[in-house]
C-alpha positions as MATLAB code, in Angstrom:
seq = 'MAILGIDECHRSDVLGSLVVCGFICKEEEQKELYELGVRDSKKIQYKIRKLAKMLKNYPHKIYRISAEEISNCKNLNELEGKY';
ca = [
     -66.180  -23.939   22.353;
     -62.246  -23.622   24.065;
     -59.199  -23.551   22.910;
     -56.000  -24.941   24.677;
     -52.534  -23.544   23.893;
     -49.477  -25.683   25.605;
     -46.030  -24.471   25.481;
     -42.823  -25.314   27.476;
     -39.240  -24.004   28.122;
     -36.344  -25.665   29.093;
     -36.567  -28.930   27.406;
     -33.245  -30.386   28.945;
     -32.473  -31.787   32.176;
     -28.833  -30.492   31.832;
     -30.196  -26.895   31.918;
     -32.706  -27.795   34.826;
     -36.102  -28.126   35.369;
     -38.899  -28.373   32.553;
     -41.878  -25.482   32.599;
     -44.850  -26.419   30.628;
     -48.165  -24.088   30.468;
     -51.762  -24.611   29.279;
     -53.515  -21.812   28.395;
     -57.486  -21.906   27.583;
     -59.582  -19.560   26.091;
     -62.994  -19.279   24.759;
     -63.089  -19.335   21.023;
     -64.071  -15.891   20.468;
     -61.265  -14.486   22.784;
     -58.588  -15.897   20.379;
     -58.810  -12.845   18.009;
     -58.373  -10.483   20.972;
     -55.538  -12.318   22.250;
     -53.753  -12.386   19.016;
     -54.296   -8.411   18.448;
     -52.482   -8.490   21.877;
     -49.793  -10.223   20.130;
     -49.797  -13.765   21.629;
     -48.061  -15.786   19.159;
     -45.630  -18.675   19.688;
     -43.326  -17.693   22.759;
     -39.909  -18.137   20.555;
     -41.312  -15.175   18.233;
     -42.510  -13.109   20.994;
     -39.363  -13.031   23.835;
     -38.945   -9.416   23.743;
     -42.222   -8.692   25.104;
     -43.310  -11.676   27.116;
     -43.438  -10.383   30.694;
     -45.545   -7.645   29.236;
     -48.276  -10.339   28.048;
     -47.960  -12.185   30.880;
     -49.212   -9.839   32.858;
     -51.999   -9.197   30.712;
     -52.803  -13.285   30.370;
     -52.935  -13.607   33.997;
     -56.876  -12.717   33.653;
     -57.372  -16.019   31.796;
     -57.438  -19.281   33.390;
     -53.976  -21.204   33.028;
     -52.159  -23.987   35.039;
     -48.208  -24.012   35.016;
     -46.292  -27.244   35.755;
     -42.847  -27.479   37.050;
     -41.143  -30.900   36.235;
     -37.840  -31.683   37.794;
     -34.640  -32.305   35.723;
     -34.782  -35.761   37.620;
     -37.890  -36.618   36.699;
     -37.055  -35.665   32.741;
     -33.841  -37.547   32.919;
     -36.001  -40.508   34.125;
     -38.575  -40.531   31.301;
     -38.269  -42.516   28.118;
     -40.267  -39.867   26.137;
     -40.345  -36.345   26.887;
     -43.647  -35.693   24.802;
     -45.395  -38.214   26.761;
     -44.359  -36.616   29.891;
     -45.432  -33.266   28.904;
     -48.730  -34.913   28.008;
     -49.118  -36.187   31.054;
     -48.816  -32.915   32.643;
];
C-alpha cells in the first residue's frame, strides 16, 4: 500500500505562485520518514532544506501554479486537487 502526502505554500495570488507538492511512499517507509522528522511542513521549517535533500530519493512531483491562475479560480481547494 502507498501513502500520499500533499502540501502547498504561498496560498495567495498577492504573494505570487502557489507551489503544491505530492509525496508518495510505501507504507513500510512511513516509520522511517517519521524518524527523519518528516511532519507538517509548518512545524519543520527550521530543517526543511536538510529533509528535502534526503527526500529527493523518494518519488515526488512538484507543480507551480501561477498567480494569475489562482486569481481566476473560484475554489482554491479544487485548483489544488486538479494538480
